[in-house]
Coordinates of C-alpha atoms in Angstrom, one line a residue:
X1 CA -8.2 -24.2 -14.8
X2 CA -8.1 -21.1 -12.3
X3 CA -4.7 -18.8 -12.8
X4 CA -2.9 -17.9 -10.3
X5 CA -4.2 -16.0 -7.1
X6 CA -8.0 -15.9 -9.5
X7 CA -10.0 -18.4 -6.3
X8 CA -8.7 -16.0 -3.9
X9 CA -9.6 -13.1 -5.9
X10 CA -13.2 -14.4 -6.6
X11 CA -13.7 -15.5 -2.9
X12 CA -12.6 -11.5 -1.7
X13 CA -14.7 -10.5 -4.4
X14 CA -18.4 -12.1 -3.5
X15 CA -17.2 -10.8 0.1
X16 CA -16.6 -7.2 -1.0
X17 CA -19.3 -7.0 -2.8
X18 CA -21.9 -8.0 -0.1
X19 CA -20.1 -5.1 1.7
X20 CA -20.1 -2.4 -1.4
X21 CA -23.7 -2.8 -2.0
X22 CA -25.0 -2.7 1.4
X23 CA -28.0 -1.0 2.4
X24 CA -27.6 3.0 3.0
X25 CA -29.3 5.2 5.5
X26 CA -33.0 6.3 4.2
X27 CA -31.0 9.8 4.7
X28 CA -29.8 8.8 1.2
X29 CA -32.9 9.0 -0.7
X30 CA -31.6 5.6 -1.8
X31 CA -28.8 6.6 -3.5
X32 CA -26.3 4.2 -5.6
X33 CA -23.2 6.0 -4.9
X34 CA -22.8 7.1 -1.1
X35 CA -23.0 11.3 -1.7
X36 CA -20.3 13.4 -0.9
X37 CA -21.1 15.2 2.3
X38 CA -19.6 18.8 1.9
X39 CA -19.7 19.8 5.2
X40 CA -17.2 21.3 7.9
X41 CA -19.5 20.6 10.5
X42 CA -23.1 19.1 11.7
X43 CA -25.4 20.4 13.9
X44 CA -27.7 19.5 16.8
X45 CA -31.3 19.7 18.1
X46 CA -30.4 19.8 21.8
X47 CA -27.1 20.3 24.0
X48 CA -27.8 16.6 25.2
X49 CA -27.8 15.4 21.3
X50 CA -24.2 17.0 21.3
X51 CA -22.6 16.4 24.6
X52 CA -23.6 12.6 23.7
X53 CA -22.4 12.7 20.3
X54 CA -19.3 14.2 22.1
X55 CA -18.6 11.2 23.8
X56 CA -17.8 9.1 21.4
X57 CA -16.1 11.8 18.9
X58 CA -15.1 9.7 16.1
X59 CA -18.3 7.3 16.1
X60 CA -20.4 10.4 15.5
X61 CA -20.6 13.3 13.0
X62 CA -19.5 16.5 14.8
X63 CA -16.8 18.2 12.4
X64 CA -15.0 17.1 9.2
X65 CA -11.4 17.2 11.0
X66 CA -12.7 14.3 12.8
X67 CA -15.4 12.5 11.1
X68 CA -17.4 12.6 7.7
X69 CA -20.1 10.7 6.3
X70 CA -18.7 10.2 2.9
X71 CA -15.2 8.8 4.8
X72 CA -16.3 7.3 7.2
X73 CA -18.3 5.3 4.3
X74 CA -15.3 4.5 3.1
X75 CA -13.2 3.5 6.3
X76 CA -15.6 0.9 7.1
X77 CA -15.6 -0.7 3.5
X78 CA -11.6 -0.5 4.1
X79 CA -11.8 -2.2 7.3
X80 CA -14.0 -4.8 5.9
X81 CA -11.3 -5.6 2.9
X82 CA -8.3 -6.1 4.8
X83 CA -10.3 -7.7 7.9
X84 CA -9.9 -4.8 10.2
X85 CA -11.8 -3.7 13.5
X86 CA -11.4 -0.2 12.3
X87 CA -9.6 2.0 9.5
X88 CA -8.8 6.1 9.3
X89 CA -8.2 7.3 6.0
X90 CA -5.5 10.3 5.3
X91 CA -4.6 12.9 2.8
X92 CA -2.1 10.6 1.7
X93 CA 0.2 7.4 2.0
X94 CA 2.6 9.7 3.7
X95 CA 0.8 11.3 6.4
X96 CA -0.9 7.7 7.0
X97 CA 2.7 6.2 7.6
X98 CA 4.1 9.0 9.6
X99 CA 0.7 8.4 11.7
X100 CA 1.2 5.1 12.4
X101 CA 4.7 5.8 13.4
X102 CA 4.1 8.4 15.6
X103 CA 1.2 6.8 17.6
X104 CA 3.6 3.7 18.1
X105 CA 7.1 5.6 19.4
X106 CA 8.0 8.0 22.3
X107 CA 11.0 9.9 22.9
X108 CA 14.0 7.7 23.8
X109 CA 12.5 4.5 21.6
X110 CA 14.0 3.1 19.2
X111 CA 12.8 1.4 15.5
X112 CA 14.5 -1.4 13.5
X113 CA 12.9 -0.7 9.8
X114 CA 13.5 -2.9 6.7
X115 CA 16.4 -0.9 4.5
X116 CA 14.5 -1.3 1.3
X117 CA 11.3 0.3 2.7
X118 CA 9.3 3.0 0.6
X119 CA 12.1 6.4 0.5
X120 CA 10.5 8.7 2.5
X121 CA 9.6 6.3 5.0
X122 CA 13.5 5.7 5.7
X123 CA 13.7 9.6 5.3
X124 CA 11.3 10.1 8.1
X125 CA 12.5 7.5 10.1
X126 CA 16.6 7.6 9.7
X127 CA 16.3 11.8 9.8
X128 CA 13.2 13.4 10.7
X129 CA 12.0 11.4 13.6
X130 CA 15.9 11.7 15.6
X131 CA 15.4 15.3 16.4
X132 CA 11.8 13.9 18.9
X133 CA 15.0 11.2 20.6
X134 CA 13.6 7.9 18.7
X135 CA 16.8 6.2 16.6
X136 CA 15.8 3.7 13.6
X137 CA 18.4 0.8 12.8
X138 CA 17.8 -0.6 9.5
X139 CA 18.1 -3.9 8.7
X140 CA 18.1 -6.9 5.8
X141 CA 14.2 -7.8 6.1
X142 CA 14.6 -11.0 4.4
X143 CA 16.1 -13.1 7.3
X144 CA 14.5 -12.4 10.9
X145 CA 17.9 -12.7 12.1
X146 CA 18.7 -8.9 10.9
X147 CA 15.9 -7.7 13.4
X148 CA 17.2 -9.8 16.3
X149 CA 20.8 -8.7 15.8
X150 CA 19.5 -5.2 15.5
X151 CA 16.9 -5.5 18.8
X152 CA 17.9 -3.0 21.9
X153 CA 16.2 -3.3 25.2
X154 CA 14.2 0.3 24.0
X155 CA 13.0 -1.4 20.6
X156 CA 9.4 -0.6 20.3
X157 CA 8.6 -0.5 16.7
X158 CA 9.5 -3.4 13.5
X159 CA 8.7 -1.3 10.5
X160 CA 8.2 -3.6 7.2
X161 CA 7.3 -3.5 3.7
X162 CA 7.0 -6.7 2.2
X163 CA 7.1 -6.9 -0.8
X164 CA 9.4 -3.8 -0.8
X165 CA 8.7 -1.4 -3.7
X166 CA 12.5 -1.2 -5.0
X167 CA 13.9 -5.0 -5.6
X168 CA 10.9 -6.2 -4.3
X169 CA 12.4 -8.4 -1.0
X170 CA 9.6 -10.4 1.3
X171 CA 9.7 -10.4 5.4
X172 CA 8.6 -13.7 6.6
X173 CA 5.6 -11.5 8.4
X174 CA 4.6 -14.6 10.9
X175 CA 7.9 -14.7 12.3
X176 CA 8.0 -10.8 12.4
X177 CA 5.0 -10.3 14.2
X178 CA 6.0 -13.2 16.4
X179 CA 8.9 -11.7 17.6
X180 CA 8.0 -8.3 17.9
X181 CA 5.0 -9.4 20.6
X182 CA 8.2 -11.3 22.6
X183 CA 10.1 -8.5 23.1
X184 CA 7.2 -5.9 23.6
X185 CA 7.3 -4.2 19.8
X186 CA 4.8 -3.3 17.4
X187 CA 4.7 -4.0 14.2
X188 CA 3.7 -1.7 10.9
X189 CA 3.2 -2.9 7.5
X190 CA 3.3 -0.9 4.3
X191 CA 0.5 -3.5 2.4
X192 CA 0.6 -1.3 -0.9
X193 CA 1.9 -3.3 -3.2
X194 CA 0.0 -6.2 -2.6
X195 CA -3.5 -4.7 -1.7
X196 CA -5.6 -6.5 0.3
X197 CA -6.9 -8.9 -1.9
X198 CA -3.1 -10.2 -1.8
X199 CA -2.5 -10.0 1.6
X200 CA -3.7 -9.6 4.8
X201 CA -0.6 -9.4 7.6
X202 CA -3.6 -8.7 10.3
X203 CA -4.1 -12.2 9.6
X204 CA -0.6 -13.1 10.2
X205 CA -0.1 -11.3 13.3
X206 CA 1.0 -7.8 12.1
X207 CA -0.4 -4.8 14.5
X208 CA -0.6 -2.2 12.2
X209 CA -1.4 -2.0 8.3
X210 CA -0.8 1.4 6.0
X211 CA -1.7 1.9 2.2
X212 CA -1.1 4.3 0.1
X213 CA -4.8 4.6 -1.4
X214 CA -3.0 6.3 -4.0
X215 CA -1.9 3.0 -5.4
X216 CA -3.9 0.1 -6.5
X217 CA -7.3 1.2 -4.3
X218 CA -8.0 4.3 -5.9
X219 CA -6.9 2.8 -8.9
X220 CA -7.1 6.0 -11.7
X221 CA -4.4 8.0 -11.0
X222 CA -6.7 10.8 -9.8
X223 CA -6.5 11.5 -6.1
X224 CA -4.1 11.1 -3.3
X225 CA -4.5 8.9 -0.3
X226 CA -3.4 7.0 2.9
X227 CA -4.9 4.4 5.4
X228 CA -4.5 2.6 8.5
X229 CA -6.0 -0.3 9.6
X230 CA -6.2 -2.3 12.7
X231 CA -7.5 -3.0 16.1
X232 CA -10.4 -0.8 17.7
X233 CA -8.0 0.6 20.4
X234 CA -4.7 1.2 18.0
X235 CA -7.2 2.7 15.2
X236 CA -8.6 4.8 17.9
X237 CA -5.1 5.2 19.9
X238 CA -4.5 7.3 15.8
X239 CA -7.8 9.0 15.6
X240 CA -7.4 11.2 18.9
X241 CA -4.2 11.8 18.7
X242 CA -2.3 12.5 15.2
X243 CA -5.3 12.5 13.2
X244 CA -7.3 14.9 14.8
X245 CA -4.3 16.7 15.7
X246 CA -1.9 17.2 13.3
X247 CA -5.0 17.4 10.5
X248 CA -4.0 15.5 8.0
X249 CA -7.6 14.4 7.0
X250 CA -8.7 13.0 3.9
X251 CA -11.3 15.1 2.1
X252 CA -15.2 13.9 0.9
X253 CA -14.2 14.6 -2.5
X254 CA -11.9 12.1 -2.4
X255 CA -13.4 9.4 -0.4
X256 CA -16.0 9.2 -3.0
X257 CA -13.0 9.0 -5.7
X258 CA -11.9 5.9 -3.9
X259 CA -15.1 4.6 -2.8
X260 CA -16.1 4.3 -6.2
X261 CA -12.8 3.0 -7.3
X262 CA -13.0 0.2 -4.4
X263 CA -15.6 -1.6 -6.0
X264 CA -13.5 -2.4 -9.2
X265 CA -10.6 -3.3 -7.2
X266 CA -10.8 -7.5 -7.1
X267 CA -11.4 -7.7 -11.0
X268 CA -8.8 -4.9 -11.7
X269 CA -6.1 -6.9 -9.5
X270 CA -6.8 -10.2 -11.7
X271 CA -5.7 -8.5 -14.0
X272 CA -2.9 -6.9 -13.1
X273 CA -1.7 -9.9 -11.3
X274 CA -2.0 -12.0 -14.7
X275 CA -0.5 -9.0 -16.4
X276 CA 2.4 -8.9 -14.4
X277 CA 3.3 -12.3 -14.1
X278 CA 3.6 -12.5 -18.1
X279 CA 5.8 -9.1 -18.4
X280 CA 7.9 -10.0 -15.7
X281 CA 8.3 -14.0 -17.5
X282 CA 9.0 -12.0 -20.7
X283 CA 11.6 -10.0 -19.7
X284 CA 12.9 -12.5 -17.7
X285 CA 14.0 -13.8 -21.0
X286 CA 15.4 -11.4 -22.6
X287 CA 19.6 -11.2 -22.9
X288 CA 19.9 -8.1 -21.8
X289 CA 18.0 -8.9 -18.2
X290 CA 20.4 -10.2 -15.6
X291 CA 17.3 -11.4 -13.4
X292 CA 13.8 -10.2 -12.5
X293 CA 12.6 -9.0 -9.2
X294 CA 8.8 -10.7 -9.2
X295 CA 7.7 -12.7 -5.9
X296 CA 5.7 -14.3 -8.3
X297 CA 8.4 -16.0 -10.1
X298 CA 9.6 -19.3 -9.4
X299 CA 13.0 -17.7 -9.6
X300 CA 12.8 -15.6 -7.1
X301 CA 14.6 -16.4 -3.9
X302 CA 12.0 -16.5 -1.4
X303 CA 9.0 -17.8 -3.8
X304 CA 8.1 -20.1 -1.4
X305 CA 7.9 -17.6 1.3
X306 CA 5.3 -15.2 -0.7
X307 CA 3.0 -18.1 -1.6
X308 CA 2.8 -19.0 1.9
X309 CA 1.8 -14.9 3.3
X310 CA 0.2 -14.1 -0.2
X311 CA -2.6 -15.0 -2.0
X312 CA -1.8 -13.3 -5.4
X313 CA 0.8 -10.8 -7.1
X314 CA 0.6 -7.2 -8.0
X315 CA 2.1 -5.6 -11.5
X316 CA 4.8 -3.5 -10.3
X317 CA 8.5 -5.2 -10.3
X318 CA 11.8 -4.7 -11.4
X319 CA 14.6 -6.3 -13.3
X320 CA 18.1 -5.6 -13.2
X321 CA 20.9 -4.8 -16.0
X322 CA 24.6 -4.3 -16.5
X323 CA 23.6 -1.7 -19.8
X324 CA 24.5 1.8 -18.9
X325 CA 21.9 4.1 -16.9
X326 CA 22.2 6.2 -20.1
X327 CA 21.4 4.0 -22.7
X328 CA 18.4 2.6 -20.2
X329 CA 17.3 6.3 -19.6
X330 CA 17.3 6.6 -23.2
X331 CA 15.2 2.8 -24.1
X332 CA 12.5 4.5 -21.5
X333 CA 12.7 7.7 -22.9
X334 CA 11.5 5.6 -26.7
X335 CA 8.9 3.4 -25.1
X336 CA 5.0 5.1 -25.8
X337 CA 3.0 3.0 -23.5
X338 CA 4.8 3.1 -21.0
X339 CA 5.3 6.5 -19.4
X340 CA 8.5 7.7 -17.2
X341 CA 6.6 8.5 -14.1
X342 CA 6.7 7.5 -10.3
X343 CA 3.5 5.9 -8.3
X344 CA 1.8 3.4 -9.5
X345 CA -1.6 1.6 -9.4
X346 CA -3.9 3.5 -12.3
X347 CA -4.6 2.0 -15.6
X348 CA -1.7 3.5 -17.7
X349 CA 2.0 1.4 -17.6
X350 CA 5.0 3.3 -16.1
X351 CA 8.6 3.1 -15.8
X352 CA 11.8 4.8 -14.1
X353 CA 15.5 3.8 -14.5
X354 CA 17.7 4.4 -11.7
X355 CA 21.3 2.9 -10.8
X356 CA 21.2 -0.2 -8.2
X357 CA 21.1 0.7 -4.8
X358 CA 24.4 0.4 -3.0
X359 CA 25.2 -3.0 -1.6
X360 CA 23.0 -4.9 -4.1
X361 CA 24.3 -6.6 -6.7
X362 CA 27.6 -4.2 -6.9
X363 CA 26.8 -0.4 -7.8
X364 CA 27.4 -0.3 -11.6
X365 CA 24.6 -2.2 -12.6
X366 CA 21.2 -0.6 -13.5
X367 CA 17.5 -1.3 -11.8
X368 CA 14.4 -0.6 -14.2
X369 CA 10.9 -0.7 -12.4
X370 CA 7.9 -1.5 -14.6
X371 CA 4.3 -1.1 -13.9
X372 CA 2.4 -2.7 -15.5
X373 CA -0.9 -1.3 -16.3
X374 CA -4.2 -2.0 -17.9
X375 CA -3.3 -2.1 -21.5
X376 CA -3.2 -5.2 -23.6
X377 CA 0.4 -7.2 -22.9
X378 CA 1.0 -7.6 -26.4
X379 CA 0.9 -4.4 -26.7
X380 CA 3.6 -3.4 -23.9
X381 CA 5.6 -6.2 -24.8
X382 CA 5.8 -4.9 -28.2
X383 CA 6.7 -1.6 -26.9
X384 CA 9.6 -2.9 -25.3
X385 CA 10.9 -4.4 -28.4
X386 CA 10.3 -2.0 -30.4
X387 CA 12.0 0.3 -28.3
X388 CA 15.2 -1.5 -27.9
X389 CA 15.5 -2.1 -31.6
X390 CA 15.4 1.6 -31.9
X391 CA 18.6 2.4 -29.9

């Protein structure tokens, strides 16, 4: 009997790996790995070579600001995962987000963001995007209602996150995308936490999709990342304007990190999915747990909802406790597999204890994120135990 989200993970898999293997140019010498091209810039034979190369600028191999070999290797094997026209990889998750923002807004717009979405995001949005005139209202993303109570005549942007990364709340994305092409909006989603061998809100209607490679793609905790994905002319809308303006390129280096890491990803997300699911089911079942933040879990509120927009679960979740932040802080502080550290996605297990966000559940209670990593789940779920006997 298949587990959970394991057809959908094999299907992606045959896919991606007709795409990973793929032939390379002879220029190669046939090499497994796609080499790292450690160049600023490429020359020409001729003026007509260039000015025809020039043309199409980010098709063709001028200068590393705007296009290299060993990234644009792995754009296209991005764009092939999440069913994209196009992708543009970024230094990281935050200069892919602000990107995608930016390229959607003008002065005098205004953005209705979920209020659960990734902290900087809302930091960018609610503070460092007024001073250019473009005001963000944000909204409940769990009922669609929020947005259309929220909508103004200048609304040109929905900015999700589904699941969010805190407490772990869905958008229905169908209806989000929907109603953002009624009243003339554009929509954004931060796909991180599902990857796309969870998700795919291109699918679903969504204009825009951002990851923070940094996450699950890379997958090892050892370089920093961003991505967007979409249409030919949105992707291309990016590439002339903030990318090759503002320079926030991803290098060689770490395009062959990820590349490399990319070919992993469906087996790794099997197993984080099946991971999670019994972490989350274990703690859901402990006294000291009031509930469990997991789409995955038939108790969460809007199961229903992720099993129709997702084809699987991720690791990372959350659970929620009336036990002091303190005595928390200082459970973490025992636990040895799991290390007190933010991001996520590599093969080590991590944790952070904060207090509940404000409005959620009343403000004394206590929010514990886990990731859950690569290690065995006995293992972690001893760790747990043992430390909470400790205290």
């Amino acid at each position: 009997m298949s587990k959970p989200g394991q057809d959908a993970v094999t299907a992606r898999e045959k896919q991606f790996t007709q795409v990973s293997y793929d032939q390379l140019d002879s220029r190669h010498h046939g090499a497994i790995h796609m080499p790292i091209y450690q160049n600023s810039l490429f020359a020409f034979e001729t003026y007509e070579e260039f000015d025809t190369a020039f043309q199409a600028l980010l098709d063709n191999h001028i200068y590393s600001r705007g296009n290299n070999p060993t990234v644009t290797y792995l754009e296209q094997k991005l764009a092939e995962l999440e069913g994209a026209d196009k992708a543009k990889c970024f230094a990281s998750g935050m200069a892919a987000i602000s990107s995608a923002i930016l390229s959607s807004v003008q002065q005098g717009d205004h953005v209705i963001c979920v209020d659960q979405a990734y902290g900087p995001t809302r930091e960018f949005l609610g503070s460092y995007m007024v001073k250019f005139g473009v005001e963000t209202t944000f909204v409940d993303g769990t009922s669609i209602d929020s947005f259309r109570a929220a909508v103004r005549p200048n609304t040109k942007l929905l900015y999700l996150e589904s699941p969010t990364s805190g407490l772990f709340e869905l958008q229905n994305l169908r209806e989000c995308a929907a109603y953002a092409k009624l009243i003339g909006a554009r929509t954004i989603i931060d796909n991180t936490w599902a990857s796309p061998c969870f998700q795919n809100p291109l699918d679903l209607g969504v204009d825009l999709v951002v990851h923070s490679i940094t996450k699950y793609i890379s997958g090892h905790s050892d370089c920093v990342g961003g991505v967007i994905l979409g249409s030919n002319e949105l992707i291309d809308k990016v590439g002339y304007g903030e990318y090759m303006l503002l320079g926030g390129l991803m290098t060689p280096q770490t395009a062959a990190l990820v590349s490399k890491g990319l070919r992993t990803l469906p087996l790794r997300m099997q197993r984080h999915e099946e991971s999670g699911l019994l972490l989350a089911e274990y703690m859901s079942r402990k006294a000291y747990v009031n509930h469990v933040n997991h789409p995955g879990l038939s108790s969460h509120p809007q199961y229903e909802l992720g099993k129709s927009q997702m084809k699987g679960y991720s690791s990372l979740f959350s659970f929620v406790t009336d036990e002091p932040l303190a005595k928390m802080r200082a459970w973490a502080t025992k636990l040895q597999y799991f290390k007190i550290a933010v991001s996520w996605g590599g093969f080590e297990s991590l944790v952070t204890v904060n207090p509940l966000p404000p409005g959620k559940d009343g403000q004394s209670a206590t929010v514990v994120r886990l990731y859950v990593g690569m290690e065995d789940p006995k293992d972690l779920m001893a760790d747990i135990d043992l430390a909470w006997n400790s205290l």
